[in-house]
Amino acid sequence: FDMFGHVDSDLERSQTGLGIGLWLAHALATMHGGTLEARSDGIGRGSEFSVRLPLASVPELHDPAGLPERRRPGREGQRLTVLIADDKVDIADSLAALLRLEGHAVHVAYSGDEAIEAARRVRPHAAVLDLGMPGHDGYEVCRALRAEPWGAAMTLIAQTGWGLAEHRRRSHDAGFDHHIVKPVEPGELIALL
């Protein structure tokens, strides 16, 4: 269940996905106190996946006072508007799903141009920007957002496969508040928000 993990690394089979789906399913099951198990009799014999989740006690529906209030993360429990921008659709959509489960309003862009346009439209509290997008890369998007009057207070998080001190310095110089390295640890991202 490792993120970006593949059994077959043959380039001709690269159309099978990015290796995020099983990792995300395992993470979600674990977050809810459950398990995800995989079993197979071998190559070409198929796979069986078992998800086990604990039963939840549900308050009486006729008693609105007994309904648990959903925990909202962010500053002082605030529901945040978050923009995720990554040209890798699976990565962007997986992070968006994770943050939506945490109660955030999430908007997704698959290019730098889309990210700038979406940010101008929704004015998010935070943005998670892939640095290596084609066209306007994450650095350029960061600078464009910081140039807006409403962009100064936005939390900007660089998301990249590059983690050397030079890369962190460059993202800091561009205006990012944080620099996280892929594969992104969900708890780390949630804590930054």
PDB file of C-alpha atoms in Angstrom:
ATOM      1  CA  PHE A   1       0.000   0.000   0.000  1.00  0.00           C
ATOM      2  CA  ASP A   2       2.956   2.353  -0.545  1.00  0.00           C
ATOM      3  CA  MET A   3       2.171   5.571  -2.392  1.00  0.00           C
ATOM      4  CA  PHE A   4       3.417   5.490  -5.997  1.00  0.00           C
ATOM      5  CA  GLY A   5       4.152   1.763  -5.565  1.00  0.00           C
ATOM      6  CA  HIS A   6       3.943  -0.549  -8.585  1.00  0.00           C
ATOM      7  CA  VAL A   7       4.586  -4.272  -8.904  1.00  0.00           C
ATOM      8  CA  ASP A   8       5.676  -3.892 -12.533  1.00  0.00           C
ATOM      9  CA  SER A   9       7.921  -0.928 -13.326  1.00  0.00           C
ATOM     10  CA  ASP A  10       7.936  -1.615 -17.090  1.00  0.00           C
ATOM     11  CA  LEU A  11       7.422   1.685 -18.916  1.00  0.00           C
ATOM     12  CA  GLU A  12       5.008   0.057 -21.374  1.00  0.00           C
ATOM     13  CA  ARG A  13       2.653  -0.639 -18.470  1.00  0.00           C
ATOM     14  CA  SER A  14       2.788   2.916 -17.117  1.00  0.00           C
ATOM     15  CA  GLN A  15      -0.867   3.406 -18.071  1.00  0.00           C
ATOM     16  CA  THR A  16      -1.931   1.415 -15.005  1.00  0.00           C
ATOM     17  CA  GLY A  17      -1.994   4.470 -12.730  1.00  0.00           C
ATOM     18  CA  LEU A  18       0.215   6.401 -10.385  1.00  0.00           C
ATOM     19  CA  GLY A  19       0.002   4.039  -7.423  1.00  0.00           C
ATOM     20  CA  ILE A  20      -2.139   6.309  -5.278  1.00  0.00           C
ATOM     21  CA  GLY A  21      -5.498   4.526  -5.138  1.00  0.00           C
ATOM     22  CA  LEU A  22      -4.559   1.648  -2.836  1.00  0.00           C
ATOM     23  CA  TRP A  23      -2.480   3.941  -0.649  1.00  0.00           C
ATOM     24  CA  LEU A  24      -5.415   6.350  -0.274  1.00  0.00           C
ATOM     25  CA  ALA A  25      -7.905   3.540   0.405  1.00  0.00           C
ATOM     26  CA  HIS A  26      -5.575   2.100   3.071  1.00  0.00           C
ATOM     27  CA  ALA A  27      -5.066   5.554   4.635  1.00  0.00           C
ATOM     28  CA  LEU A  28      -8.821   6.210   4.753  1.00  0.00           C
ATOM     29  CA  ALA A  29      -9.577   2.813   6.277  1.00  0.00           C
ATOM     30  CA  THR A  30      -6.864   3.337   8.908  1.00  0.00           C
ATOM     31  CA  MET A  31      -8.063   6.880   9.703  1.00  0.00           C
ATOM     32  CA  HIS A  32     -11.453   5.389  10.564  1.00  0.00           C
ATOM     33  CA  GLY A  33      -9.993   2.654  12.789  1.00  0.00           C
ATOM     34  CA  GLY A  34     -10.309  -0.025  10.137  1.00  0.00           C
ATOM     35  CA  THR A  35      -8.096  -2.161   7.952  1.00  0.00           C
ATOM     36  CA  LEU A  36      -7.561  -2.878   4.269  1.00  0.00           C
ATOM     37  CA  GLU A  37      -6.077  -6.235   3.312  1.00  0.00           C
ATOM     38  CA  ALA A  38      -5.036  -7.600  -0.081  1.00  0.00           C
ATOM     39  CA  ARG A  39      -4.769 -11.252  -1.139  1.00  0.00           C
ATOM     40  CA  SER A  40      -3.831 -12.928  -4.400  1.00  0.00           C
ATOM     41  CA  ASP A  41      -2.988 -16.439  -5.552  1.00  0.00           C
ATOM     42  CA  GLY A  42      -0.347 -15.030  -7.918  1.00  0.00           C
ATOM     43  CA  ILE A  43       0.214 -13.105 -11.119  1.00  0.00           C
ATOM     44  CA  GLY A  44      -2.728 -13.335 -13.497  1.00  0.00           C
ATOM     45  CA  ARG A  45      -4.971 -14.874 -10.807  1.00  0.00           C
ATOM     46  CA  GLY A  46      -6.724 -11.679  -9.691  1.00  0.00           C
ATOM     47  CA  SER A  47      -6.765  -9.955  -6.336  1.00  0.00           C
ATOM     48  CA  GLU A  48      -9.151  -9.787  -3.422  1.00  0.00           C
ATOM     49  CA  PHE A  49      -9.350  -6.720  -1.190  1.00  0.00           C
ATOM     50  CA  SER A  50     -11.091  -6.680   2.178  1.00  0.00           C
ATOM     51  CA  VAL A  51     -12.041  -3.469   3.940  1.00  0.00           C
ATOM     52  CA  ARG A  52     -13.097  -3.728   7.555  1.00  0.00           C
ATOM     53  CA  LEU A  53     -14.479  -0.712   9.377  1.00  0.00           C
ATOM     54  CA  PRO A  54     -15.772  -0.539  12.951  1.00  0.00           C
ATOM     55  CA  LEU A  55     -19.462   0.025  13.510  1.00  0.00           C
ATOM     56  CA  ALA A  56     -20.309   3.529  14.591  1.00  0.00           C
ATOM     57  CA  SER A  57     -22.933   4.305  17.172  1.00  0.00           C
ATOM     58  CA  VAL A  58     -25.498   6.654  15.662  1.00  0.00           C
ATOM     59  CA  PRO A  59     -27.426   9.057  17.893  1.00  0.00           C
ATOM     60  CA  GLU A  60     -31.196   9.062  17.700  1.00  0.00           C
ATOM     61  CA  LEU A  61     -32.160  11.037  14.600  1.00  0.00           C
ATOM     62  CA  HIS A  62     -35.163  12.627  16.320  1.00  0.00           C
ATOM     63  CA  ASP A  63     -32.823  14.320  18.815  1.00  0.00           C
ATOM     64  CA  PRO A  64     -30.892  17.038  16.926  1.00  0.00           C
ATOM     65  CA  ALA A  65     -29.067  18.019  20.120  1.00  0.00           C
ATOM     66  CA  GLY A  66     -27.572  14.519  20.239  1.00  0.00           C
ATOM     67  CA  LEU A  67     -26.003  14.714  16.792  1.00  0.00           C
ATOM     68  CA  PRO A  68     -22.220  15.045  16.991  1.00  0.00           C
ATOM     69  CA  GLU A  69     -20.835  18.228  15.514  1.00  0.00           C
ATOM     70  CA  ARG A  70     -18.336  17.458  12.718  1.00  0.00           C
ATOM     71  CA  ARG A  71     -14.816  18.402  13.712  1.00  0.00           C
ATOM     72  CA  ARG A  72     -13.608  21.153  11.431  1.00  0.00           C
ATOM     73  CA  PRO A  73      -9.857  21.501  11.056  1.00  0.00           C
ATOM     74  CA  GLY A  74      -7.978  24.679  10.349  1.00  0.00           C
ATOM     75  CA  ARG A  75      -7.560  27.858  12.324  1.00  0.00           C
ATOM     76  CA  GLU A  76      -9.770  27.625  15.384  1.00  0.00           C
ATOM     77  CA  GLY A  77     -11.862  24.872  13.811  1.00  0.00           C
ATOM     78  CA  GLN A  78     -12.553  26.917  10.691  1.00  0.00           C
ATOM     79  CA  ARG A  79     -13.631  25.219   7.475  1.00  0.00           C
ATOM     80  CA  LEU A  80     -11.051  26.319   4.932  1.00  0.00           C
ATOM     81  CA  THR A  81     -11.343  26.903   1.213  1.00  0.00           C
ATOM     82  CA  VAL A  82      -8.337  25.134  -0.328  1.00  0.00           C
ATOM     83  CA  LEU A  83      -7.018  25.097  -3.883  1.00  0.00           C
ATOM     84  CA  ILE A  84      -5.080  22.030  -5.058  1.00  0.00           C
ATOM     85  CA  ALA A  85      -3.093  22.481  -8.282  1.00  0.00           C
ATOM     86  CA  ASP A  86      -1.227  19.569  -9.862  1.00  0.00           C
ATOM     87  CA  ASP A  87      -0.978  18.430 -13.464  1.00  0.00           C
ATOM     88  CA  LYS A  88      -1.073  14.823 -12.240  1.00  0.00           C
ATOM     89  CA  VAL A  89      -4.845  14.328 -12.077  1.00  0.00           C
ATOM     90  CA  ASP A  90      -4.664  11.345  -9.689  1.00  0.00           C
ATOM     91  CA  ILE A  91      -2.546  13.270  -7.187  1.00  0.00           C
ATOM     92  CA  ALA A  92      -4.734  16.377  -7.316  1.00  0.00           C
ATOM     93  CA  ASP A  93      -7.978  14.423  -7.008  1.00  0.00           C
ATOM     94  CA  SER A  94      -6.650  12.205  -4.195  1.00  0.00           C
ATOM     95  CA  LEU A  95      -5.494  15.171  -2.117  1.00  0.00           C
ATOM     96  CA  ALA A  96      -8.810  16.911  -2.781  1.00  0.00           C
ATOM     97  CA  ALA A  97     -10.736  13.841  -1.583  1.00  0.00           C
ATOM     98  CA  LEU A  98      -8.624  13.652   1.560  1.00  0.00           C
ATOM     99  CA  LEU A  99      -9.142  17.323   2.417  1.00  0.00           C
ATOM    100  CA  ARG A 100     -12.874  17.105   1.706  1.00  0.00           C
ATOM    101  CA  LEU A 101     -13.072  14.255   4.222  1.00  0.00           C
ATOM    102  CA  GLU A 102     -11.515  16.669   6.717  1.00  0.00           C
ATOM    103  CA  GLY A 103     -14.363  19.110   6.083  1.00  0.00           C
ATOM    104  CA  HIS A 104     -12.642  21.611   3.800  1.00  0.00           C
ATOM    105  CA  ALA A 105     -14.124  23.158   0.637  1.00  0.00           C
ATOM    106  CA  VAL A 106     -11.668  22.113  -2.062  1.00  0.00           C
ATOM    107  CA  HIS A 107     -11.181  23.364  -5.622  1.00  0.00           C
ATOM    108  CA  VAL A 108      -8.889  21.533  -8.061  1.00  0.00           C
ATOM    109  CA  ALA A 109      -6.835  22.860 -10.973  1.00  0.00           C
ATOM    110  CA  TYR A 110      -4.713  20.776 -13.336  1.00  0.00           C
ATOM    111  CA  SER A 111      -2.442  23.535 -14.660  1.00  0.00           C
ATOM    112  CA  GLY A 112      -0.859  26.761 -13.510  1.00  0.00           C
ATOM    113  CA  ASP A 113      -3.225  28.840 -15.633  1.00  0.00           C
ATOM    114  CA  GLU A 114      -6.265  27.039 -14.153  1.00  0.00           C
ATOM    115  CA  ALA A 115      -4.841  27.568 -10.652  1.00  0.00           C
ATOM    116  CA  ILE A 116      -4.496  31.329 -11.111  1.00  0.00           C
ATOM    117  CA  GLU A 117      -7.988  31.583 -12.585  1.00  0.00           C
ATOM    118  CA  ALA A 118      -9.540  29.444  -9.814  1.00  0.00           C
ATOM    119  CA  ALA A 119      -7.756  31.392  -7.075  1.00  0.00           C
ATOM    120  CA  ARG A 120      -9.027  34.688  -8.464  1.00  0.00           C
ATOM    121  CA  ARG A 121     -12.538  33.266  -8.553  1.00  0.00           C
ATOM    122  CA  VAL A 122     -12.722  31.538  -5.126  1.00  0.00           C
ATOM    123  CA  ARG A 123      -9.981  33.372  -3.166  1.00  0.00           C
ATOM    124  CA  PRO A 124      -8.943  30.358  -1.085  1.00  0.00           C
ATOM    125  CA  HIS A 125      -7.497  30.454   2.410  1.00  0.00           C
ATOM    126  CA  ALA A 126      -4.742  28.093   1.265  1.00  0.00           C
ATOM    127  CA  ALA A 127      -3.292  26.605  -1.922  1.00  0.00           C
ATOM    128  CA  VAL A 128      -1.209  23.466  -2.426  1.00  0.00           C
ATOM    129  CA  LEU A 129       0.755  23.968  -5.641  1.00  0.00           C
ATOM    130  CA  ASP A 130       2.819  21.424  -7.555  1.00  0.00           C
ATOM    131  CA  LEU A 131       6.074  23.086  -8.582  1.00  0.00           C
ATOM    132  CA  GLY A 132       6.597  21.117 -11.794  1.00  0.00           C
ATOM    133  CA  MET A 133       3.442  21.986 -13.722  1.00  0.00           C
ATOM    134  CA  PRO A 134       3.857  22.781 -17.425  1.00  0.00           C
ATOM    135  CA  GLY A 135       3.168  26.330 -18.601  1.00  0.00           C
ATOM    136  CA  HIS A 136       3.007  28.419 -15.448  1.00  0.00           C
ATOM    137  CA  ASP A 137       4.868  26.339 -12.874  1.00  0.00           C
ATOM    138  CA  GLY A 138       4.159  26.460  -9.145  1.00  0.00           C
ATOM    139  CA  TYR A 139       6.710  29.211  -8.560  1.00  0.00           C
ATOM    140  CA  GLU A 140       5.022  31.473 -11.126  1.00  0.00           C
ATOM    141  CA  VAL A 141       1.578  30.701  -9.728  1.00  0.00           C
ATOM    142  CA  CYS A 142       2.811  31.519  -6.223  1.00  0.00           C
ATOM    143  CA  ARG A 143       4.197  34.880  -7.371  1.00  0.00           C
ATOM    144  CA  ALA A 144       0.965  35.688  -9.233  1.00  0.00           C
ATOM    145  CA  LEU A 145      -1.153  34.914  -6.158  1.00  0.00           C
ATOM    146  CA  ARG A 146       1.113  36.890  -3.837  1.00  0.00           C
ATOM    147  CA  ALA A 147       0.800  39.886  -6.190  1.00  0.00           C
ATOM    148  CA  GLU A 148      -2.967  40.013  -5.578  1.00  0.00           C
ATOM    149  CA  PRO A 149      -4.150  42.113  -2.588  1.00  0.00           C
ATOM    150  CA  TRP A 150      -6.077  39.094  -1.238  1.00  0.00           C
ATOM    151  CA  GLY A 151      -3.092  36.751  -1.843  1.00  0.00           C
ATOM    152  CA  ALA A 152      -0.814  38.231   0.799  1.00  0.00           C
ATOM    153  CA  ALA A 153      -2.508  36.418   3.693  1.00  0.00           C
ATOM    154  CA  MET A 154      -3.072  33.132   1.840  1.00  0.00           C
ATOM    155  CA  THR A 155      -1.177  30.064   3.070  1.00  0.00           C
ATOM    156  CA  LEU A 156       0.800  28.723   0.104  1.00  0.00           C
ATOM    157  CA  ILE A 157       2.265  25.221   0.205  1.00  0.00           C
ATOM    158  CA  ALA A 158       4.766  23.999  -2.399  1.00  0.00           C
ATOM    159  CA  GLN A 159       4.310  20.313  -3.232  1.00  0.00           C
ATOM    160  CA  THR A 160       7.126  18.660  -5.125  1.00  0.00           C
ATOM    161  CA  GLY A 161       9.412  15.688  -5.526  1.00  0.00           C
ATOM    162  CA  TRP A 162      12.363  18.007  -4.900  1.00  0.00           C
ATOM    163  CA  GLY A 163      13.448  18.316  -1.293  1.00  0.00           C
ATOM    164  CA  LEU A 164      17.014  19.624  -1.228  1.00  0.00           C
ATOM    165  CA  ALA A 165      17.864  22.807   0.680  1.00  0.00           C
ATOM    166  CA  GLU A 166      18.245  24.638  -2.651  1.00  0.00           C
ATOM    167  CA  HIS A 167      14.676  23.684  -3.655  1.00  0.00           C
ATOM    168  CA  ARG A 168      13.303  24.766  -0.270  1.00  0.00           C
ATOM    169  CA  ARG A 169      15.140  28.088  -0.523  1.00  0.00           C
ATOM    170  CA  ARG A 170      13.805  28.672  -4.019  1.00  0.00           C
ATOM    171  CA  SER A 171      10.212  28.007  -2.953  1.00  0.00           C
ATOM    172  CA  HIS A 172      10.655  30.286   0.078  1.00  0.00           C
ATOM    173  CA  ASP A 173      12.054  33.029  -2.176  1.00  0.00           C
ATOM    174  CA  ALA A 174       9.039  32.667  -4.507  1.00  0.00           C
ATOM    175  CA  GLY A 175       6.704  33.347  -1.571  1.00  0.00           C
ATOM    176  CA  PHE A 176       5.662  29.905  -0.334  1.00  0.00           C
ATOM    177  CA  ASP A 177       4.967  29.450   3.380  1.00  0.00           C
ATOM    178  CA  HIS A 178       5.742  25.724   3.383  1.00  0.00           C
ATOM    179  CA  HIS A 179       7.531  23.142   1.211  1.00  0.00           C
ATOM    180  CA  ILE A 180       6.433  19.494   1.344  1.00  0.00           C
ATOM    181  CA  VAL A 181       7.951  16.611  -0.575  1.00  0.00           C
ATOM    182  CA  LYS A 182       5.939  13.986  -2.465  1.00  0.00           C
ATOM    183  CA  PRO A 183       4.640  11.567  -1.526  1.00  0.00           C
ATOM    184  CA  VAL A 184       2.752  13.904   0.777  1.00  0.00           C
ATOM    185  CA  GLU A 185       2.069  12.579   4.251  1.00  0.00           C
ATOM    186  CA  PRO A 186      -1.637  13.360   4.860  1.00  0.00           C
ATOM    187  CA  GLY A 187      -1.094  14.262   8.529  1.00  0.00           C
ATOM    188  CA  GLU A 188       1.629  16.724   7.596  1.00  0.00           C
ATOM    189  CA  LEU A 189      -0.574  18.491   5.045  1.00  0.00           C
ATOM    190  CA  ILE A 190      -3.542  18.609   7.417  1.00  0.00           C
ATOM    191  CA  ALA A 191      -1.323  20.034  10.178  1.00  0.00           C
ATOM    192  CA  LEU A 192      -0.014  22.775   7.862  1.00  0.00           C
ATOM    193  CA  LEU A 193      -3.568  23.803   7.022  1.00  0.00           C
TER     194      LEU A 193
END
